[in-house]
Coordinates of C-alpha atoms in Angstrom, one line a residue:
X1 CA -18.8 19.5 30.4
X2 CA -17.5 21.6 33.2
X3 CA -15.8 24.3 33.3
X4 CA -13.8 26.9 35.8
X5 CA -10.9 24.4 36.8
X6 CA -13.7 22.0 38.7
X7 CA -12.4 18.3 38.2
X8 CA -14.3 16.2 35.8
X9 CA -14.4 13.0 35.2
X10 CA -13.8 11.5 31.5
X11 CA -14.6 8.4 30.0
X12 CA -11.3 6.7 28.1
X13 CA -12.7 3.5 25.8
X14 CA -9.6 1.5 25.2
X15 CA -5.9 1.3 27.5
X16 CA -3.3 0.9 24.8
X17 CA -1.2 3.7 23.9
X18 CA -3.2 6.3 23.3
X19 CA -5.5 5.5 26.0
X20 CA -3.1 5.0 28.6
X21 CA -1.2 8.4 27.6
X22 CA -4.6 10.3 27.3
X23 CA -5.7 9.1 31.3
X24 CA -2.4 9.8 32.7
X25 CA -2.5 13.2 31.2
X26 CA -6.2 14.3 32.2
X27 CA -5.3 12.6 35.9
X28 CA -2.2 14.7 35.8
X29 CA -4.2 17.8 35.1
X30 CA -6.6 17.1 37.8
X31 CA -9.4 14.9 36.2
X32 CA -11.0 12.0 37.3
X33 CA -10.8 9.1 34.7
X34 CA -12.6 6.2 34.1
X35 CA -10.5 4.1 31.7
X36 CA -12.4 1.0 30.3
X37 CA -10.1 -2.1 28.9
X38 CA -11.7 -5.5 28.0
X39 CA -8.4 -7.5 29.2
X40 CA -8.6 -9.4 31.1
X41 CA -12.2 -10.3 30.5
X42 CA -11.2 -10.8 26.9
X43 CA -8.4 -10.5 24.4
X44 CA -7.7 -10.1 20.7
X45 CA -5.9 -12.2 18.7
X46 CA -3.1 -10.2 18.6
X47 CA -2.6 -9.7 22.5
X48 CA -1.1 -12.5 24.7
X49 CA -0.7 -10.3 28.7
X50 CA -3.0 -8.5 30.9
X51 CA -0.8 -5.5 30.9
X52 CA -2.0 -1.9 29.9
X53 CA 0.1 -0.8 26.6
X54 CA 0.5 -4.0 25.2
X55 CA 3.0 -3.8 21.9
X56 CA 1.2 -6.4 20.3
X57 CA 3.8 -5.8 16.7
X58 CA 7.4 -4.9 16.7
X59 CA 9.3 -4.1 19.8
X60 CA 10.8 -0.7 17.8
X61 CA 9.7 2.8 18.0
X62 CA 11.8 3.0 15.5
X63 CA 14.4 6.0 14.6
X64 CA 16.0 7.8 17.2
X65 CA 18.1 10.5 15.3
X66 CA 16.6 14.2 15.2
X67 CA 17.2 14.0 11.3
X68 CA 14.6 11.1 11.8
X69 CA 10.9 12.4 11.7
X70 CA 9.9 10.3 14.4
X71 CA 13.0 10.9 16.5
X72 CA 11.9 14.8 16.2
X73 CA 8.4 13.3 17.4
X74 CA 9.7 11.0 20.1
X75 CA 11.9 14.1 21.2
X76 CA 8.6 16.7 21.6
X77 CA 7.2 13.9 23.6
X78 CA 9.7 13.9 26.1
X79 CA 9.3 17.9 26.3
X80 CA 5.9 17.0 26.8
X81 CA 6.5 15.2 29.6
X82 CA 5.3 11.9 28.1
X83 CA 4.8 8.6 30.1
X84 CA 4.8 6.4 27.2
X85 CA 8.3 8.1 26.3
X86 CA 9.7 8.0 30.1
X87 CA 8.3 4.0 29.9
X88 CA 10.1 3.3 27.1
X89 CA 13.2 5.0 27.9
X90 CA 13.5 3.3 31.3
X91 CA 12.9 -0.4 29.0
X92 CA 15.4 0.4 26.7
X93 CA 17.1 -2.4 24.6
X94 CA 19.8 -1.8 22.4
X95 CA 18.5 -1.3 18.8
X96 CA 21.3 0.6 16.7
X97 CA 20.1 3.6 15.8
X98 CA 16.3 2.9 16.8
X99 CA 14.7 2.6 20.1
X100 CA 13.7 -0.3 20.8
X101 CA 12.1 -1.8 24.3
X102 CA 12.0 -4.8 26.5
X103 CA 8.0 -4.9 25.6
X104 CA 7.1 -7.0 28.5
X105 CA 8.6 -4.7 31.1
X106 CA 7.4 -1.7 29.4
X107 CA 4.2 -2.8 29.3
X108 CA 4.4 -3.7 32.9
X109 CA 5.7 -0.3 33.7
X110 CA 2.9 1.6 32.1
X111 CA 0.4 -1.0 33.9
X112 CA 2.2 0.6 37.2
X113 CA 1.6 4.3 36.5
X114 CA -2.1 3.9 35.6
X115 CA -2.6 1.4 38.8
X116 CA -0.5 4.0 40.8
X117 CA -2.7 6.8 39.7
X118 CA -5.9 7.5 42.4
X119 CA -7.6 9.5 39.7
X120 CA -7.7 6.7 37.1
X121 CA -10.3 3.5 37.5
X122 CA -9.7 0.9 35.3
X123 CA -13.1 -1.2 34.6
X124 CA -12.7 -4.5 32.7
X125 CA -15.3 -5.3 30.5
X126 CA -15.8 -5.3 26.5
X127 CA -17.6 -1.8 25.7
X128 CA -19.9 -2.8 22.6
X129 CA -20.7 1.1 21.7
X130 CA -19.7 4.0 22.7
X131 CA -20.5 5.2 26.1
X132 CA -23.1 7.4 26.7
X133 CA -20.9 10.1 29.0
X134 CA -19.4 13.0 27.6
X135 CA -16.4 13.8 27.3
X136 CA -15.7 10.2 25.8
X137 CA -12.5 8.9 24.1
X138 CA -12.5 6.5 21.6
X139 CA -8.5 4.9 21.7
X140 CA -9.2 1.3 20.8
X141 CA -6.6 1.1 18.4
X142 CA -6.0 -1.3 15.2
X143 CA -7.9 -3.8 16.5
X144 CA -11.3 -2.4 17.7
X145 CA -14.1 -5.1 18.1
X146 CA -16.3 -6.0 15.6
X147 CA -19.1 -4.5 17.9
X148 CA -17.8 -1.4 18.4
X149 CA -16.8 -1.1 14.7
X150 CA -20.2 -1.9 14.1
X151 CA -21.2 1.4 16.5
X152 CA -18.7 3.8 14.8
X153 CA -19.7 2.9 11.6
X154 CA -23.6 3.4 12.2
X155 CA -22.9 6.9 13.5
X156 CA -20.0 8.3 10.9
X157 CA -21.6 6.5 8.3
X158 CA -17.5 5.1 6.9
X159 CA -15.6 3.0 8.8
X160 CA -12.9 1.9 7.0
X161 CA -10.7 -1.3 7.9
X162 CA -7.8 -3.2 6.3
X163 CA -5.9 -6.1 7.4
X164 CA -2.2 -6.0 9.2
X165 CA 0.3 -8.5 10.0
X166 CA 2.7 -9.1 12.4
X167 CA 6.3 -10.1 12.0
X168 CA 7.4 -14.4 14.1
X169 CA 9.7 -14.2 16.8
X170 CA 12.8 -17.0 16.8
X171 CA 13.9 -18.1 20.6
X172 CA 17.7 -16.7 20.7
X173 CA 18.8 -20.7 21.8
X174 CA 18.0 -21.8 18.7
X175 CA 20.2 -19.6 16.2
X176 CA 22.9 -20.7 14.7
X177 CA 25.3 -18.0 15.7
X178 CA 28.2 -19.5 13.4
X179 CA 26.4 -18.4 10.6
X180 CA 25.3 -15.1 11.3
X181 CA 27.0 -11.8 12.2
X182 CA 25.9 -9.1 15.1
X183 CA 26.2 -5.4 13.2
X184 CA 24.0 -2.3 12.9
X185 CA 24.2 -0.8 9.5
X186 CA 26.8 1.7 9.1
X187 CA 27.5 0.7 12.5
X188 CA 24.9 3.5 14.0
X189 CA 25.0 3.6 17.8
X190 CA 26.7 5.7 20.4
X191 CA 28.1 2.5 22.2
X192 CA 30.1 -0.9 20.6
X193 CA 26.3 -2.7 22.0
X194 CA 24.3 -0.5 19.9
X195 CA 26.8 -1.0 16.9
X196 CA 25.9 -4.7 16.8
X197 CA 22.5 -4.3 18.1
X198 CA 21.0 -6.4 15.3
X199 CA 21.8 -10.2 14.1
X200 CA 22.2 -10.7 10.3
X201 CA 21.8 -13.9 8.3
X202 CA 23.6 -13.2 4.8
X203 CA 22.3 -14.7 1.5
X204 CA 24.4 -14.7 -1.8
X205 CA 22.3 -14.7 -4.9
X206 CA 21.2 -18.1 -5.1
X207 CA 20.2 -18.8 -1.5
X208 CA 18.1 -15.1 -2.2
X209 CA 16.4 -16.0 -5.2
X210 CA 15.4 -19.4 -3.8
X211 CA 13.9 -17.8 -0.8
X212 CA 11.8 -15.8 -2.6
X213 CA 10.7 -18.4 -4.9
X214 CA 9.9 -20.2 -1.5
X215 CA 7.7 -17.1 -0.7
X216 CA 5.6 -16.9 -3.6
X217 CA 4.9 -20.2 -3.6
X218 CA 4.0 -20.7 0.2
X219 CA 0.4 -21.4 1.4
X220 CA -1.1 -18.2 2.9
X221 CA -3.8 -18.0 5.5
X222 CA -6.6 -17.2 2.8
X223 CA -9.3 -14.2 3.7
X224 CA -12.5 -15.2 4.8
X225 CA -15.5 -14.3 1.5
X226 CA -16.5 -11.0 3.6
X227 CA -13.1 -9.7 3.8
X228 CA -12.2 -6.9 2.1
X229 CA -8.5 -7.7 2.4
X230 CA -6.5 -4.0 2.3
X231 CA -2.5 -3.8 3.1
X232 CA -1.2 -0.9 5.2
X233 CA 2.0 0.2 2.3
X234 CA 4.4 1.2 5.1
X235 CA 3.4 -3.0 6.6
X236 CA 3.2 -5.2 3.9
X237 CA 3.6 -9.1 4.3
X238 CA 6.5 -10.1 3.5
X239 CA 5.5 -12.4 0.7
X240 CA 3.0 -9.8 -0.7
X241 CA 6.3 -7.6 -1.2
X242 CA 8.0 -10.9 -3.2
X243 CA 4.8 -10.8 -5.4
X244 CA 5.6 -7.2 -7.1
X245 CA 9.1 -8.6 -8.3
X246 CA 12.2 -10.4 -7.7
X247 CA 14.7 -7.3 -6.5
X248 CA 11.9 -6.1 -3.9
X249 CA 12.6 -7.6 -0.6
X250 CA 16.1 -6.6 -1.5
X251 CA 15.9 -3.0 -2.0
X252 CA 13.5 -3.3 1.5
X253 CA 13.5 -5.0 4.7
X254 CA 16.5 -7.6 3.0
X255 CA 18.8 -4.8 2.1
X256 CA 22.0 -5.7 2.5
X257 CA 23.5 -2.0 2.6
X258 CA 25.7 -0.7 5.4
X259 CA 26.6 -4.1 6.5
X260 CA 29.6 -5.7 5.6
X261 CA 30.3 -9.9 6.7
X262 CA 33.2 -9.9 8.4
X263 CA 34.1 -13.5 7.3
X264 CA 34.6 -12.5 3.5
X265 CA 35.0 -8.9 4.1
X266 CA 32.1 -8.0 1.6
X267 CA 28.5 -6.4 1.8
X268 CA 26.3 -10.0 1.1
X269 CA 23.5 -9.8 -1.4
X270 CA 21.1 -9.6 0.7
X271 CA 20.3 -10.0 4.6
X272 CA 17.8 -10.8 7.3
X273 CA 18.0 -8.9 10.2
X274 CA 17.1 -10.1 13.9
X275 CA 16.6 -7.6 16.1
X276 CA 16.4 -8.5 20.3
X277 CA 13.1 -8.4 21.8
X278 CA 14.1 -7.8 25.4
X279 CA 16.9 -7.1 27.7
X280 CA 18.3 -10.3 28.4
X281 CA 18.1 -11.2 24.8
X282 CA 16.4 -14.2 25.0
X283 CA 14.4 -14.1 21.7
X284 CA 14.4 -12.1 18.6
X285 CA 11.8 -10.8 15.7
X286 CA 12.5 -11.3 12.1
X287 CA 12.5 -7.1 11.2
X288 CA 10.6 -6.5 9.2
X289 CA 8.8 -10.2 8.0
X290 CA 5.1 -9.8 8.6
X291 CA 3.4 -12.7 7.2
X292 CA 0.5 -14.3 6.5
X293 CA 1.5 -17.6 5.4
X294 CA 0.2 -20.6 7.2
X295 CA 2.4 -21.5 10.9
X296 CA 3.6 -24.7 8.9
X297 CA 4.7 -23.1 5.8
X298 CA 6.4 -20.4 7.8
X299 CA 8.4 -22.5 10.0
X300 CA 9.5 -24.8 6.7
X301 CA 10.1 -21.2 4.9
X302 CA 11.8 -19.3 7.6
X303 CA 14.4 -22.5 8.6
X304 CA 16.2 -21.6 4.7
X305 CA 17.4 -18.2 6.2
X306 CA 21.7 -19.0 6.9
X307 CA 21.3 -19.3 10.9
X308 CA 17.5 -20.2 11.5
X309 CA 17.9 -23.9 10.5
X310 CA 17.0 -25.1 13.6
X311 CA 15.0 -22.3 14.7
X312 CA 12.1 -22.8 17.4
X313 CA 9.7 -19.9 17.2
X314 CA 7.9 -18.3 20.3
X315 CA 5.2 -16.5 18.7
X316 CA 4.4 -17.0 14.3
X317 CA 3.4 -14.2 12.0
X318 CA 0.0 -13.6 11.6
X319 CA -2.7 -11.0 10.2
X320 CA -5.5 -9.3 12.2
X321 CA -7.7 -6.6 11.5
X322 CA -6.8 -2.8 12.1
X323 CA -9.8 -0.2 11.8
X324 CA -9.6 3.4 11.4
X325 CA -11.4 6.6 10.5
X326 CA -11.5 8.2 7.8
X327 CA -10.3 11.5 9.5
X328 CA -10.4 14.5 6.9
X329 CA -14.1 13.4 6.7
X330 CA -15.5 12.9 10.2
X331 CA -12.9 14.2 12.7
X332 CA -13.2 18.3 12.9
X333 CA -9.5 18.9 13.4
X334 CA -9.3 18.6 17.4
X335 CA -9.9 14.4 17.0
X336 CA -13.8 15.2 17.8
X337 CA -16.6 13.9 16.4
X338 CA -18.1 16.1 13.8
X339 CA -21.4 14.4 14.5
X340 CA -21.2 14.3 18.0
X341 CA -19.7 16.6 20.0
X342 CA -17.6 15.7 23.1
X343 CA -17.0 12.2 21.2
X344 CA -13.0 11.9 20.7
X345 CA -10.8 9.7 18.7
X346 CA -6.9 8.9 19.4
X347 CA -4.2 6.4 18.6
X348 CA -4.5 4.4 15.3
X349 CA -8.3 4.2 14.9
X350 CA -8.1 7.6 14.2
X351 CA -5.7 7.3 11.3
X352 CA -2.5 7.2 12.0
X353 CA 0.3 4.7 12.3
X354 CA 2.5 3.5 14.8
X355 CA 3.1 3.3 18.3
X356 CA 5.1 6.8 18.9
X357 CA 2.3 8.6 16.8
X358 CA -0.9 6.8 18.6
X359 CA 0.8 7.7 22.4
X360 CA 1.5 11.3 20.8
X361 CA -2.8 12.0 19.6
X362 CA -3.4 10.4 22.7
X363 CA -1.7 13.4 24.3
X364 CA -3.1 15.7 22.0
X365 CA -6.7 14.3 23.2
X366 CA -6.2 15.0 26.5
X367 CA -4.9 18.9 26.1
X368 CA -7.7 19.4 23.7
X369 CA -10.4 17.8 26.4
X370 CA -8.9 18.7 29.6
X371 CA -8.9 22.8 27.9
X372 CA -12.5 22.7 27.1
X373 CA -13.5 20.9 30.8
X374 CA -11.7 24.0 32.1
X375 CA -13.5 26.2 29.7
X376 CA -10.8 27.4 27.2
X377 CA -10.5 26.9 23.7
X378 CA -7.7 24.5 23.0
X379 CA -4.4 26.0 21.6
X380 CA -3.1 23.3 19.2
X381 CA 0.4 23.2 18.3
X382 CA 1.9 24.4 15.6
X383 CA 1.9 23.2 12.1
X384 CA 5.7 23.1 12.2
X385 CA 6.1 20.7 14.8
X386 CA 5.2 16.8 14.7
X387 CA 2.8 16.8 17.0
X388 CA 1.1 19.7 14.5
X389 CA 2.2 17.8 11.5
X390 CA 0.3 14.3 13.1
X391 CA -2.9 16.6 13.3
X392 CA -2.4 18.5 9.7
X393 CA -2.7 14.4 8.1
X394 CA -5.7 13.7 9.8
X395 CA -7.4 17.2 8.8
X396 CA -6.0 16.8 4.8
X397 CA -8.5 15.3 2.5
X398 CA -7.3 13.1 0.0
X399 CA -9.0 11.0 -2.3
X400 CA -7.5 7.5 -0.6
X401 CA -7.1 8.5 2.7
X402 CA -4.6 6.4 4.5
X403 CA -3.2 6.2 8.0
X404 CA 0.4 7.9 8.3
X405 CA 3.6 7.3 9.9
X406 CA 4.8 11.2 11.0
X407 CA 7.3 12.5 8.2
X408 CA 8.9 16.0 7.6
X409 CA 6.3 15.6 4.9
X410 CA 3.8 16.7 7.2
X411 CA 5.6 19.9 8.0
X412 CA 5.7 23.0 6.4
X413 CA 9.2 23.7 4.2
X414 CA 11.8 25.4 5.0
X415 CA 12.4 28.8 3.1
X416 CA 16.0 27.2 2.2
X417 CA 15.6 24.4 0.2
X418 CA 19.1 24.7 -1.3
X419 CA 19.8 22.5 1.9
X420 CA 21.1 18.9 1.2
X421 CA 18.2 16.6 2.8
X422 CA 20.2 15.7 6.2
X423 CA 20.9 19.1 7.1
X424 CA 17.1 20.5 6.0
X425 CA 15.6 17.6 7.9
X426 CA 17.5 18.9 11.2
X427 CA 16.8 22.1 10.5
X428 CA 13.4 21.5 10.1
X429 CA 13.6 19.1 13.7
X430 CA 15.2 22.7 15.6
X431 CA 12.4 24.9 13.8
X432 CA 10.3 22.0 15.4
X433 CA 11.6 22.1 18.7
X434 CA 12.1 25.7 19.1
X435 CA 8.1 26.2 18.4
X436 CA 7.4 23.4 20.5
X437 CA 9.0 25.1 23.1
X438 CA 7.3 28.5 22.8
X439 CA 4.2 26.4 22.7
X440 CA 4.6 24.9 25.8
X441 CA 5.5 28.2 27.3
X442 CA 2.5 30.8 26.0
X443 CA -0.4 27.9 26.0
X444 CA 1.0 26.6 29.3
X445 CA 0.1 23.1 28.1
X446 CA 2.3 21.6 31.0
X447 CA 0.3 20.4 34.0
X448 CA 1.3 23.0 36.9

């Protein structure tokens, strides 16, 4: 490593999220990045473009509220000066009270600030181990190759890796639109759009029951005999959730509360909610209905929903593979390598979930590199903000480690806890902000 301010350049494995954030934030601090991305050379099975920051799941980065833990996050991003946040701000679809993004033209717009960025060479080819350069970052995300695995494993001596699945996506032609009604629950939104931002298909009891007797009994895609198949909780498949009891999908991603039909005037039994997956509004994803049942069995399943009948589907469910560390036991607390020092980790391999959290350690990985290139001891943030919070999971050993959505969880409480939980979660969100901001002022962690 260098130090005294003298540009350096630093190796990023990896140009999703966390990758992409991490080189735009050592290039804006003045380093030199070499940021190497096996698209288009090769792809996994989850990707389908050549562009950087491909949202290979959902089109959500979910909740947008300050009482939300990831709209606190999402907000210290943007104080951060984020370019994942100003990409998905300018792609922007309307999502209730979520944001939500045209994924194809965010992912084209974060192609266009690494491409734009002189300091940042992108080098397409599959990287089978981990570079020999140092400082390196590891952000390969959820869906690091087999080789690689292979690598991390041999030197951290755990890799750990369980299986993920992503939710079908019906083309908007082919909904029945008599039969289904446009509201966002409670009618959340600052504009009429947002307040019907998402496409319902009621069920009364019957039609319910039946579908998750349909479920159960579908053909799944069945794990190869070296699999060790292990569910993320916060992304079960949908039929795995049918499987732990009949009332399941309806206290979850079929809940029919907040929402009321305005052809009977009543809240249905249960719903499934379509949400848009770009501007224009020409398809929609099935929130929430990861799957690994067999493309047949889902397009026979997913055609009894009121409204899908006749629905033609641009891209099935299906499961792929997501890696990760186990962090409390070989990441030191700055996302380095206890074993090797000036190896990094960020975005989901390193344990956490989601796309707001992986573009938020990828960040954090280039603060905590581009300090010790210029010869200072990284300031981390503190353990009352998300960003803090992000880093206090990945340093707290539990017996079952598992990757982490943020929640106010991850923050110290309040001294008040007579607070009803609304009003302690903002409270918490402008104790978070207010440190944030005297953060950003004492450590000056924003690029001159």
């Amino acid at each position: 490593m260098t130090g005294g301010g003298n540009p350096a350049e630093v190796v990023i494995v990896g140009a999703g999220l966390a990758g992409c954030e991490a080189a735009l934030e050592l290039a804006r601090r003045g380093h030199r990045v070499r940021l190497l991305e096996q698209k288009p050379q090769k792809r996994t099975p989850a990707q389908r473009t050549d562009d950087l920051a491909e949202l290979v799941c959902s089109n959500s980065f979910r909740g947008a509220a300050l009482s939300n833990a990831v709209g606190l996050l999402k907000e210290e991003m943007r104080r951060l000066e984020s370019f994942v946040m100003r990409a998905a701000d300018a792609c922007r679809v309307p999502a209730g009270g979520a944001l939500a993004v045209d994924r194809d033209r965010f992912s084209a717009t974060m192609t266009a600030y690494v491409r734009a960025e002189p300091r940042i060479t992108v080098e397409p080819h599959e990287v089978v181990r981990i570079p020999d350069e140092r400082p390196v970052i590891v952000a390969t995300g959820p869906l690091t190759s087999d080789a690689l695995a292979k690598d991390i494993e041999h030197r951290v001596g755990k890799e750990l890796a369980y299986y993920d699945a992503i939710a079908p996506i019906v083309v908007t032609d082919s909904i029945d639109f008599e039969r289904v009604f446009a509201a966002s629950r409670y009618d959340k939104g600052e504009s009429e759009e947002e307040q019907h931002a998402y496409l319902n298909c009621p069920l009364d009891k019957e039609g319910y029951e039946r579908f998750v007797a349909d479920l159960v009994a579908a053909q799944k895609v069945a794990p190869r005999d070296f699999e060790d198949v292990r569910y993320f909780e916060g992304c079960l498949p949908i039929e795995v959730m049918a499987e732990r009891g009949p009332m399941t999908l309806a206290f979850g991603p079929m809940k029919p509360v907040g929402l009321v039909d305005p052809r009977t005037g009543r809240r249905p039994h249960a719903v499934v909610q379509l949400r848009a997956e770009d501007e224009a509004k020409s398809a929609y994803n099935i929130v929430g209905f990861q799957t690994r049942m067999t493309f047949g069995e889902q397009a026979r399943v997913f055609r009894t929903i009121p409204g899908l009948e006749n629905a033609e589907f641009s891209r099935f469910g299906a499961v792929h593979r997501n890696t990760f560390l186990n962090a409390p036991k070989v990441l030191d607390g700055m996302l380095g390598l206890r074993a090797e020092p000036g190896v990094y980790f960020a975005g989901q391999i390193a344990g956490c979930e989601g796309y707001v959290e992986s573009a938020a350690l990828g960040f954090l990985a280039a603060h905590i590199v581009a300090a010790r290139l210029d010869g200072r001891e990284p300031v981390l943030p503190p353990a009352t903000t998300a960003h803090g919070g992000l880093l206090g999971h990945l340093s707290r050993d539990t017996k079952d480690y598992q990757p982490s959505n943020i929640t106010f969880a991850h923050l110290p409480p309040l001294d008040n806890r007579r607070l009803k939980k609304r009003d302690r979660y903002e409270a918490l969100a402008a104790r978070a902000l207010a440190d944030l901001d005297a953060w950003i002022r004492s450590a000056a962690v924003l690029a001159a």
